[in-house]
PDB file of N, CA and C in Angstrom:
ATOM      1  N   ASN A   1     -39.483  -7.839 -40.738  1.00  0.00           N
ATOM      2  CA  ASN A   1     -38.681  -6.841 -40.879  1.00  0.00           C
ATOM      3  C   ASN A   1     -37.183  -8.304 -40.220  1.00  0.00           C
ATOM      4  N   SER A   2     -36.643  -8.741 -41.138  1.00  0.00           N
ATOM      5  CA  SER A   2     -35.639  -9.381 -41.076  1.00  0.00           C
ATOM      6  C   SER A   2     -34.463  -9.059 -39.935  1.00  0.00           C
ATOM      7  N   ARG A   3     -33.785  -8.229 -40.929  1.00  0.00           N
ATOM      8  CA  ARG A   3     -32.866  -7.806 -40.224  1.00  0.00           C
ATOM      9  C   ARG A   3     -32.647  -6.860 -39.298  1.00  0.00           C
ATOM     10  N   GLY A   4     -34.431  -6.168 -38.651  1.00  0.00           N
ATOM     11  CA  GLY A   4     -33.412  -5.335 -37.840  1.00  0.00           C
ATOM     12  C   GLY A   4     -33.821  -6.813 -36.970  1.00  0.00           C
ATOM     13  N   ALA A   5     -34.355  -7.778 -37.306  1.00  0.00           N
ATOM     14  CA  ALA A   5     -34.900  -8.579 -35.878  1.00  0.00           C
ATOM     15  C   ALA A   5     -32.783  -9.209 -35.619  1.00  0.00           C
ATOM     16  N   SER A   6     -32.153 -10.009 -36.538  1.00  0.00           N
ATOM     17  CA  SER A   6     -31.038 -10.233 -36.272  1.00  0.00           C
ATOM     18  C   SER A   6     -29.786  -8.990 -36.072  1.00  0.00           C
ATOM     19  N   SER A   7     -29.575  -8.145 -36.026  1.00  0.00           N
ATOM     20  CA  SER A   7     -28.963  -6.589 -35.730  1.00  0.00           C
ATOM     21  C   SER A   7     -29.298  -6.629 -33.739  1.00  0.00           C
ATOM     22  N   LEU A   8     -30.689  -6.841 -33.530  1.00  0.00           N
ATOM     23  CA  LEU A   8     -30.687  -6.330 -31.921  1.00  0.00           C
ATOM     24  C   LEU A   8     -29.993  -7.622 -31.638  1.00  0.00           C
ATOM     25  N   LEU A   9     -29.972  -9.167 -32.979  1.00  0.00           N
ATOM     26  CA  LEU A   9     -29.407 -10.355 -31.566  1.00  0.00           C
ATOM     27  C   LEU A   9     -27.898  -9.815 -31.412  1.00  0.00           C
ATOM     28  N   LYS A  10     -27.890  -8.915 -32.595  1.00  0.00           N
ATOM     29  CA  LYS A  10     -26.170  -9.392 -32.367  1.00  0.00           C
ATOM     30  C   LYS A  10     -25.763  -8.631 -31.699  1.00  0.00           C
ATOM     31  N   ASP A  11     -26.390  -7.284 -31.141  1.00  0.00           N
ATOM     32  CA  ASP A  11     -26.055  -6.582 -30.504  1.00  0.00           C
ATOM     33  C   ASP A  11     -26.187  -6.460 -29.145  1.00  0.00           C
ATOM     34  N   SER A  12     -27.094  -7.826 -28.559  1.00  0.00           N
ATOM     35  CA  SER A  12     -27.742  -7.631 -26.934  1.00  0.00           C
ATOM     36  C   SER A  12     -26.327  -9.430 -27.128  1.00  0.00           C
ATOM     37  N   ILE A  13     -25.717  -9.158 -27.711  1.00  0.00           N
ATOM     38  CA  ILE A  13     -24.819 -10.906 -26.812  1.00  0.00           C
ATOM     39  C   ILE A  13     -23.557  -9.686 -26.626  1.00  0.00           C
ATOM     40  N   PRO A  14     -23.116 -10.462 -25.669  1.00  0.00           N
ATOM     41  CA  PRO A  14     -21.963  -9.067 -24.851  1.00  0.00           C
ATOM     42  C   PRO A  14     -20.814  -9.235 -25.611  1.00  0.00           C
ATOM     43  N   ILE A  15     -20.106  -8.797 -25.712  1.00  0.00           N
ATOM     44  CA  ILE A  15     -18.458  -9.054 -25.997  1.00  0.00           C
ATOM     45  C   ILE A  15     -17.662 -10.137 -25.580  1.00  0.00           C
ATOM     46  N   THR A  16     -17.803 -10.060 -23.709  1.00  0.00           N
ATOM     47  CA  THR A  16     -16.948 -11.669 -23.128  1.00  0.00           C
ATOM     48  C   THR A  16     -17.056 -12.518 -23.530  1.00  0.00           C
ATOM     49  N   GLU A  17     -18.100 -12.705 -24.090  1.00  0.00           N
ATOM     50  CA  GLU A  17     -18.480 -14.249 -24.211  1.00  0.00           C
ATOM     51  C   GLU A  17     -17.518 -14.860 -25.810  1.00  0.00           C
ATOM     52  N   PHE A  18     -17.592 -13.836 -26.550  1.00  0.00           N
ATOM     53  CA  PHE A  18     -16.124 -14.395 -27.254  1.00  0.00           C
ATOM     54  C   PHE A  18     -15.189 -14.353 -26.705  1.00  0.00           C
ATOM     55  N   SER A  19     -14.670 -13.931 -25.733  1.00  0.00           N
ATOM     56  CA  SER A  19     -12.766 -13.947 -25.227  1.00  0.00           C
ATOM     57  C   SER A  19     -12.757 -15.141 -24.609  1.00  0.00           C
ATOM     58  N   ALA A  20     -11.550 -15.577 -25.006  1.00  0.00           N
ATOM     59  CA  ALA A  20     -11.280 -17.590 -24.003  1.00  0.00           C
ATOM     60  C   ALA A  20     -10.759 -16.987 -23.019  1.00  0.00           C
ATOM     61  N   SER A  21     -11.195 -17.828 -22.435  1.00  0.00           N
ATOM     62  CA  SER A  21     -10.680 -17.668 -20.318  1.00  0.00           C
ATOM     63  C   SER A  21     -10.303 -19.082 -20.379  1.00  0.00           C
ATOM     64  N   GLY A  22      -9.600 -18.829 -19.534  1.00  0.00           N
ATOM     65  CA  GLY A  22      -8.779 -20.639 -18.443  1.00  0.00           C
ATOM     66  C   GLY A  22      -7.711 -20.375 -19.038  1.00  0.00           C
ATOM     67  N   PRO A  23      -6.991 -21.449 -19.017  1.00  0.00           N
ATOM     68  CA  PRO A  23      -5.233 -22.112 -19.003  1.00  0.00           C
ATOM     69  C   PRO A  23      -5.140 -22.308 -20.196  1.00  0.00           C
ATOM     70  N   PHE A  24      -5.542 -22.211 -21.625  1.00  0.00           N
ATOM     71  CA  PHE A  24      -6.114 -22.023 -22.708  1.00  0.00           C
ATOM     72  C   PHE A  24      -6.016 -21.139 -23.261  1.00  0.00           C
ATOM     73  N   GLU A  25      -6.059 -19.647 -23.116  1.00  0.00           N
ATOM     74  CA  GLU A  25      -6.696 -18.379 -23.571  1.00  0.00           C
ATOM     75  C   GLU A  25      -5.492 -18.116 -24.684  1.00  0.00           C
ATOM     76  N   GLY A  26      -5.455 -17.391 -24.887  1.00  0.00           N
ATOM     77  CA  GLY A  26      -4.354 -16.926 -26.754  1.00  0.00           C
ATOM     78  C   GLY A  26      -4.159 -15.388 -25.526  1.00  0.00           C
ATOM     79  N   HIS A  27      -3.423 -15.340 -26.474  1.00  0.00           N
ATOM     80  CA  HIS A  27      -2.310 -13.948 -26.431  1.00  0.00           C
ATOM     81  C   HIS A  27      -3.148 -13.051 -27.337  1.00  0.00           C
ATOM     82  N   ASP A  28      -4.008 -12.124 -26.713  1.00  0.00           N
ATOM     83  CA  ASP A  28      -4.294 -11.009 -28.024  1.00  0.00           C
ATOM     84  C   ASP A  28      -3.888  -9.882 -28.272  1.00  0.00           C
ATOM     85  N   LEU A  29      -3.390  -9.916 -29.242  1.00  0.00           N
ATOM     86  CA  LEU A  29      -2.688  -8.819 -29.643  1.00  0.00           C
ATOM     87  C   LEU A  29      -2.921  -7.296 -29.483  1.00  0.00           C
ATOM     88  N   LEU A  30      -4.274  -7.223 -30.159  1.00  0.00           N
ATOM     89  CA  LEU A  30      -4.712  -5.905 -29.664  1.00  0.00           C
ATOM     90  C   LEU A  30      -4.805  -4.894 -28.797  1.00  0.00           C
ATOM     91  N   ARG A  31      -4.763  -5.611 -27.393  1.00  0.00           N
ATOM     92  CA  ARG A  31      -4.761  -5.540 -25.969  1.00  0.00           C
ATOM     93  C   ARG A  31      -3.715  -5.235 -25.311  1.00  0.00           C
ATOM     94  N   ARG A  32      -3.490  -6.488 -26.079  1.00  0.00           N
ATOM     95  CA  ARG A  32      -2.120  -6.119 -24.583  1.00  0.00           C
ATOM     96  C   ARG A  32      -0.717  -5.565 -25.427  1.00  0.00           C
ATOM     97  N   GLY A  33      -0.708  -6.450 -27.230  1.00  0.00           N
ATOM     98  CA  GLY A  33       0.335  -5.902 -27.988  1.00  0.00           C
ATOM     99  C   GLY A  33       1.411  -7.404 -27.989  1.00  0.00           C
ATOM    100  N   PHE A  34       2.864  -6.510 -28.558  1.00  0.00           N
ATOM    101  CA  PHE A  34       3.738  -7.916 -28.162  1.00  0.00           C
ATOM    102  C   PHE A  34       4.538  -8.206 -27.105  1.00  0.00           C
ATOM    103  N   THR A  35       4.924  -9.919 -27.353  1.00  0.00           N
ATOM    104  CA  THR A  35       5.799 -10.045 -26.340  1.00  0.00           C
ATOM    105  C   THR A  35       6.870 -10.546 -26.327  1.00  0.00           C
ATOM    106  N   SER A  36       7.612 -10.663 -25.023  1.00  0.00           N
ATOM    107  CA  SER A  36       8.921 -10.221 -25.254  1.00  0.00           C
ATOM    108  C   SER A  36       9.240 -11.289 -24.538  1.00  0.00           C
ATOM    109  N   VAL A  37       9.918 -12.375 -23.965  1.00  0.00           N
ATOM    110  CA  VAL A  37      10.589 -12.936 -22.970  1.00  0.00           C
ATOM    111  C   VAL A  37      11.678 -12.232 -22.908  1.00  0.00           C
ATOM    112  N   LYS A  38      12.796 -11.468 -23.359  1.00  0.00           N
ATOM    113  CA  LYS A  38      14.206 -10.705 -23.534  1.00  0.00           C
ATOM    114  C   LYS A  38      13.433  -8.995 -22.953  1.00  0.00           C
ATOM    115  N   SER A  39      12.433  -8.970 -22.824  1.00  0.00           N
ATOM    116  CA  SER A  39      12.389  -7.706 -22.758  1.00  0.00           C
ATOM    117  C   SER A  39      11.690  -7.897 -20.848  1.00  0.00           C
ATOM    118  N   GLU A  40      10.991  -9.492 -20.380  1.00  0.00           N
ATOM    119  CA  GLU A  40      11.103  -8.677 -19.386  1.00  0.00           C
ATOM    120  C   GLU A  40      12.084  -9.804 -18.344  1.00  0.00           C
ATOM    121  N   LEU A  41      12.940 -10.169 -18.957  1.00  0.00           N
ATOM    122  CA  LEU A  41      14.470 -11.050 -18.206  1.00  0.00           C
ATOM    123  C   LEU A  41      15.496  -9.375 -17.244  1.00  0.00           C
ATOM    124  N   LEU A  42      14.950  -9.697 -19.006  1.00  0.00           N
ATOM    125  CA  LEU A  42      16.738  -7.931 -18.643  1.00  0.00           C
ATOM    126  C   LEU A  42      16.016  -6.368 -19.030  1.00  0.00           C
ATOM    127  N   PRO A  43      17.054  -6.506 -18.490  1.00  0.00           N
ATOM    128  CA  PRO A  43      16.183  -4.172 -18.426  1.00  0.00           C
ATOM    129  C   PRO A  43      16.750  -3.634 -19.581  1.00  0.00           C
ATOM    130  N   SER A  44      15.556  -3.177 -20.579  1.00  0.00           N
ATOM    131  CA  SER A  44      15.949  -2.536 -21.869  1.00  0.00           C
ATOM    132  C   SER A  44      17.334  -1.780 -21.683  1.00  0.00           C
ATOM    133  N   HIS A  45      17.305  -1.191 -21.055  1.00  0.00           N
ATOM    134  CA  HIS A  45      18.698   0.281 -21.532  1.00  0.00           C
ATOM    135  C   HIS A  45      20.048  -0.377 -20.858  1.00  0.00           C
ATOM    136  N   PRO A  46      21.445  -0.090 -20.482  1.00  0.00           N
ATOM    137  CA  PRO A  46      22.095  -0.736 -19.482  1.00  0.00           C
ATOM    138  C   PRO A  46      22.252   0.600 -18.679  1.00  0.00           C
ATOM    139  N   LEU A  47      20.992   1.673 -18.159  1.00  0.00           N
ATOM    140  CA  LEU A  47      21.943   2.806 -18.046  1.00  0.00           C
ATOM    141  C   LEU A  47      20.190   2.479 -16.485  1.00  0.00           C
ATOM    142  N   GLU A  48      19.358   1.497 -16.834  1.00  0.00           N
ATOM    143  CA  GLU A  48      18.314   1.754 -15.821  1.00  0.00           C
ATOM    144  C   GLU A  48      18.265  -0.031 -14.927  1.00  0.00           C
ATOM    145  N   LEU A  49      19.330  -0.808 -14.741  1.00  0.00           N
ATOM    146  CA  LEU A  49      20.101  -0.569 -13.440  1.00  0.00           C
ATOM    147  C   LEU A  49      20.291   0.000 -12.593  1.00  0.00           C
ATOM    148  N   SER A  50      21.406   0.977 -13.176  1.00  0.00           N
ATOM    149  CA  SER A  50      22.048   1.738 -12.423  1.00  0.00           C
ATOM    150  C   SER A  50      21.864   2.830 -11.424  1.00  0.00           C
ATOM    151  N   GLU A  51      20.481   3.463 -12.846  1.00  0.00           N
ATOM    152  CA  GLU A  51      19.222   4.731 -12.054  1.00  0.00           C
ATOM    153  C   GLU A  51      18.490   3.235 -11.773  1.00  0.00           C
ATOM    154  N   LYS A  52      18.143   2.646 -10.688  1.00  0.00           N
ATOM    155  CA  LYS A  52      17.253   2.253 -10.704  1.00  0.00           C
ATOM    156  C   LYS A  52      17.763   2.024  -9.093  1.00  0.00           C
ATOM    157  N   ASN A  53      19.205   1.806  -9.203  1.00  0.00           N
ATOM    158  CA  ASN A  53      20.041   1.167  -7.771  1.00  0.00           C
ATOM    159  C   ASN A  53      20.202   2.580  -7.321  1.00  0.00           C
ATOM    160  N   PHE A  54      20.065   3.780  -7.958  1.00  0.00           N
ATOM    161  CA  PHE A  54      20.789   4.949  -7.541  1.00  0.00           C
ATOM    162  C   PHE A  54      20.799   5.584  -6.127  1.00  0.00           C
ATOM    163  N   GLN A  55      19.540   5.405  -5.155  1.00  0.00           N
ATOM    164  CA  GLN A  55      19.209   5.783  -3.967  1.00  0.00           C
ATOM    165  C   GLN A  55      20.461   4.859  -2.975  1.00  0.00           C
ATOM    166  N   LEU A  56      20.247   3.901  -3.089  1.00  0.00           N
ATOM    167  CA  LEU A  56      20.895   2.961  -2.141  1.00  0.00           C
ATOM    168  C   LEU A  56      22.252   3.155  -2.438  1.00  0.00           C
ATOM    169  N   THR A  57      23.085   3.363  -3.623  1.00  0.00           N
ATOM    170  CA  THR A  57      23.953   3.688  -3.660  1.00  0.00           C
ATOM    171  C   THR A  57      24.700   4.901  -3.462  1.00  0.00           C
ATOM    172  N   GLN A  58      24.202   6.234  -3.438  1.00  0.00           N
ATOM    173  CA  GLN A  58      24.355   7.226  -2.852  1.00  0.00           C
ATOM    174  C   GLN A  58      24.374   7.160  -1.776  1.00  0.00           C
ATOM    175  N   ASP A  59      23.143   6.019  -0.858  1.00  0.00           N
ATOM    176  CA  ASP A  59      23.752   6.054   0.694  1.00  0.00           C
ATOM    177  C   ASP A  59      24.601   5.214   0.766  1.00  0.00           C
ATOM    178  N   LYS A  60      24.887   4.516   0.716  1.00  0.00           N
ATOM    179  CA  LYS A  60      26.210   3.867   0.279  1.00  0.00           C
ATOM    180  C   LYS A  60      27.367   4.395   1.146  1.00  0.00           C
ATOM    181  N   THR A  61      27.715   5.094  -0.548  1.00  0.00           N
ATOM    182  CA  THR A  61      28.860   6.763  -0.589  1.00  0.00           C
ATOM    183  C   THR A  61      28.404   7.754   0.332  1.00  0.00           C
ATOM    184  N   ASN A  62      27.278   8.001   0.880  1.00  0.00           N
ATOM    185  CA  ASN A  62      27.158   8.672   2.136  1.00  0.00           C
ATOM    186  C   ASN A  62      27.724   7.744   3.498  1.00  0.00           C
ATOM    187  N   PHE A  63      26.954   7.181   3.888  1.00  0.00           N
ATOM    188  CA  PHE A  63      27.590   6.149   4.740  1.00  0.00           C
ATOM    189  C   PHE A  63      29.468   6.336   4.828  1.00  0.00           C
ATOM    190  N   ALA A  64      29.144   5.822   4.072  1.00  0.00           N
ATOM    191  CA  ALA A  64      31.686   5.608   4.016  1.00  0.00           C
ATOM    192  C   ALA A  64      32.335   7.433   3.739  1.00  0.00           C
ATOM    193  N   THR A  65      30.930   8.169   3.756  1.00  0.00           N
ATOM    194  CA  THR A  65      32.380   9.410   3.573  1.00  0.00           C
ATOM    195  C   THR A  65      32.319   9.441   5.059  1.00  0.00           C
ATOM    196  N   LEU A  66      30.698   9.894   5.766  1.00  0.00           N
ATOM    197  CA  LEU A  66      30.481   9.684   6.388  1.00  0.00           C
ATOM    198  C   LEU A  66      31.196   8.981   7.573  1.00  0.00           C
ATOM    199  N   ARG A  67      31.608   7.598   7.561  1.00  0.00           N
ATOM    200  CA  ARG A  67      32.854   6.634   8.590  1.00  0.00           C
ATOM    201  C   ARG A  67      34.371   7.326   8.539  1.00  0.00           C
ATOM    202  N   ASN A  68      34.309   7.745   7.404  1.00  0.00           N
ATOM    203  CA  ASN A  68      36.098   7.638   6.835  1.00  0.00           C
ATOM    204  C   ASN A  68      36.223   9.242   7.243  1.00  0.00           C
ATOM    205  N   ILE A  69      34.490  10.599   7.960  1.00  0.00           N
ATOM    206  CA  ILE A  69      35.292  11.530   8.558  1.00  0.00           C
ATOM    207  C   ILE A  69      35.117  11.598   9.820  1.00  0.00           C
ATOM    208  N   GLN A  70      33.660  11.252   9.969  1.00  0.00           N
ATOM    209  CA  GLN A  70      33.169  11.148  11.578  1.00  0.00           C
ATOM    210  C   GLN A  70      33.387   9.361  12.696  1.00  0.00           C
ATOM    211  N   GLY A  71      34.450   8.485  12.010  1.00  0.00           N
ATOM    212  CA  GLY A  71      33.888   7.348  12.815  1.00  0.00           C
ATOM    213  C   GLY A  71      33.220   6.684  12.532  1.00  0.00           C
ATOM    214  N   ILE A  72      33.707   5.276  13.385  1.00  0.00           N
ATOM    215  CA  ILE A  72      32.362   4.177  12.993  1.00  0.00           C
ATOM    216  C   ILE A  72      30.601   4.629  13.498  1.00  0.00           C
ATOM    217  N   HIS A  73      30.730   5.757  13.938  1.00  0.00           N
ATOM    218  CA  HIS A  73      29.396   4.910  15.112  1.00  0.00           C
ATOM    219  C   HIS A  73      28.911   6.101  14.642  1.00  0.00           C
ATOM    220  N   ALA A  74      29.192   7.176  13.477  1.00  0.00           N
ATOM    221  CA  ALA A  74      27.954   8.372  12.889  1.00  0.00           C
ATOM    222  C   ALA A  74      27.016   7.389  12.179  1.00  0.00           C
ATOM    223  N   PRO A  75      28.407   6.747  10.979  1.00  0.00           N
ATOM    224  CA  PRO A  75      26.396   5.839   9.540  1.00  0.00           C
ATOM    225  C   PRO A  75      25.701   4.642  10.828  1.00  0.00           C
ATOM    226  N   LEU A  76      26.591   4.241  10.954  1.00  0.00           N
ATOM    227  CA  LEU A  76      25.787   2.860  12.839  1.00  0.00           C
ATOM    228  C   LEU A  76      24.312   3.833  13.540  1.00  0.00           C
ATOM    229  N   LYS A  77      25.412   5.558  13.872  1.00  0.00           N
ATOM    230  CA  LYS A  77      23.499   5.718  14.368  1.00  0.00           C
ATOM    231  C   LYS A  77      22.125   6.243  13.955  1.00  0.00           C
ATOM    232  N   LEU A  78      22.849   6.796  12.441  1.00  0.00           N
ATOM    233  CA  LEU A  78      22.200   6.886  11.515  1.00  0.00           C
ATOM    234  C   LEU A  78      20.887   5.678  10.810  1.00  0.00           C
ATOM    235  N   GLN A  79      22.242   4.505  11.069  1.00  0.00           N
ATOM    236  CA  GLN A  79      20.984   3.129   9.872  1.00  0.00           C
ATOM    237  C   GLN A  79      19.949   2.735  11.454  1.00  0.00           C
ATOM    238  N   MET A  80      20.484   2.703  12.684  1.00  0.00           N
ATOM    239  CA  MET A  80      19.701   2.781  14.095  1.00  0.00           C
ATOM    240  C   MET A  80      18.391   3.655  13.865  1.00  0.00           C
ATOM    241  N   GLU A  81      18.771   4.624  13.652  1.00  0.00           N
ATOM    242  CA  GLU A  81      17.462   5.738  13.471  1.00  0.00           C
ATOM    243  C   GLU A  81      16.355   5.673  12.097  1.00  0.00           C
ATOM    244  N   PHE A  82      17.587   5.312  11.175  1.00  0.00           N
ATOM    245  CA  PHE A  82      16.496   4.896   9.578  1.00  0.00           C
ATOM    246  C   PHE A  82      15.526   4.260  10.019  1.00  0.00           C
ATOM    247  N   ARG A  83      16.392   2.626  10.571  1.00  0.00           N
ATOM    248  CA  ARG A  83      14.780   1.594  11.452  1.00  0.00           C
ATOM    249  C   ARG A  83      14.726   2.242  12.082  1.00  0.00           C
ATOM    250  N   ALA A  84      14.315   2.922  13.090  1.00  0.00           N
ATOM    251  CA  ALA A  84      13.570   2.763  14.130  1.00  0.00           C
ATOM    252  C   ALA A  84      11.906   4.334  13.641  1.00  0.00           C
ATOM    253  N   VAL A  85      12.310   4.850  12.414  1.00  0.00           N
ATOM    254  CA  VAL A  85      11.472   5.529  11.358  1.00  0.00           C
ATOM    255  C   VAL A  85      10.636   4.646  11.253  1.00  0.00           C
ATOM    256  N   LYS A  86      11.240   3.815  10.182  1.00  0.00           N
ATOM    257  CA  LYS A  86      10.399   2.920   9.630  1.00  0.00           C
ATOM    258  C   LYS A  86       9.779   2.504  10.101  1.00  0.00           C
ATOM    259  N   GLN A  87       9.972   1.455  11.209  1.00  0.00           N
ATOM    260  CA  GLN A  87       8.970   0.899  11.588  1.00  0.00           C
ATOM    261  C   GLN A  87       8.057   1.789  12.182  1.00  0.00           C
ATOM    262  N   VAL A  88       8.006   2.536  12.962  1.00  0.00           N
ATOM    263  CA  VAL A  88       6.328   3.724  13.486  1.00  0.00           C
ATOM    264  C   VAL A  88       5.011   3.865  12.431  1.00  0.00           C
TER     265      VAL A  88
END
């Protein structure tokens, strides 16, 4: 049965041998999708950058408010404590 032998040979070849590897490998659209250089460089939405830096902006605002209310020693003390806790 020649048909059975050819199907056995075809099934025994691993799929990885069909994919290219190395510096000249092509982009596989089925596995990785379309690429867009613009989407890799810029945020996709105008508020994305703001949301990414939300915690940093909130900390700066809180430290500025604390400085206006209690003086410069209060935010400096908190920042030193945060740094000490991060090192542990």
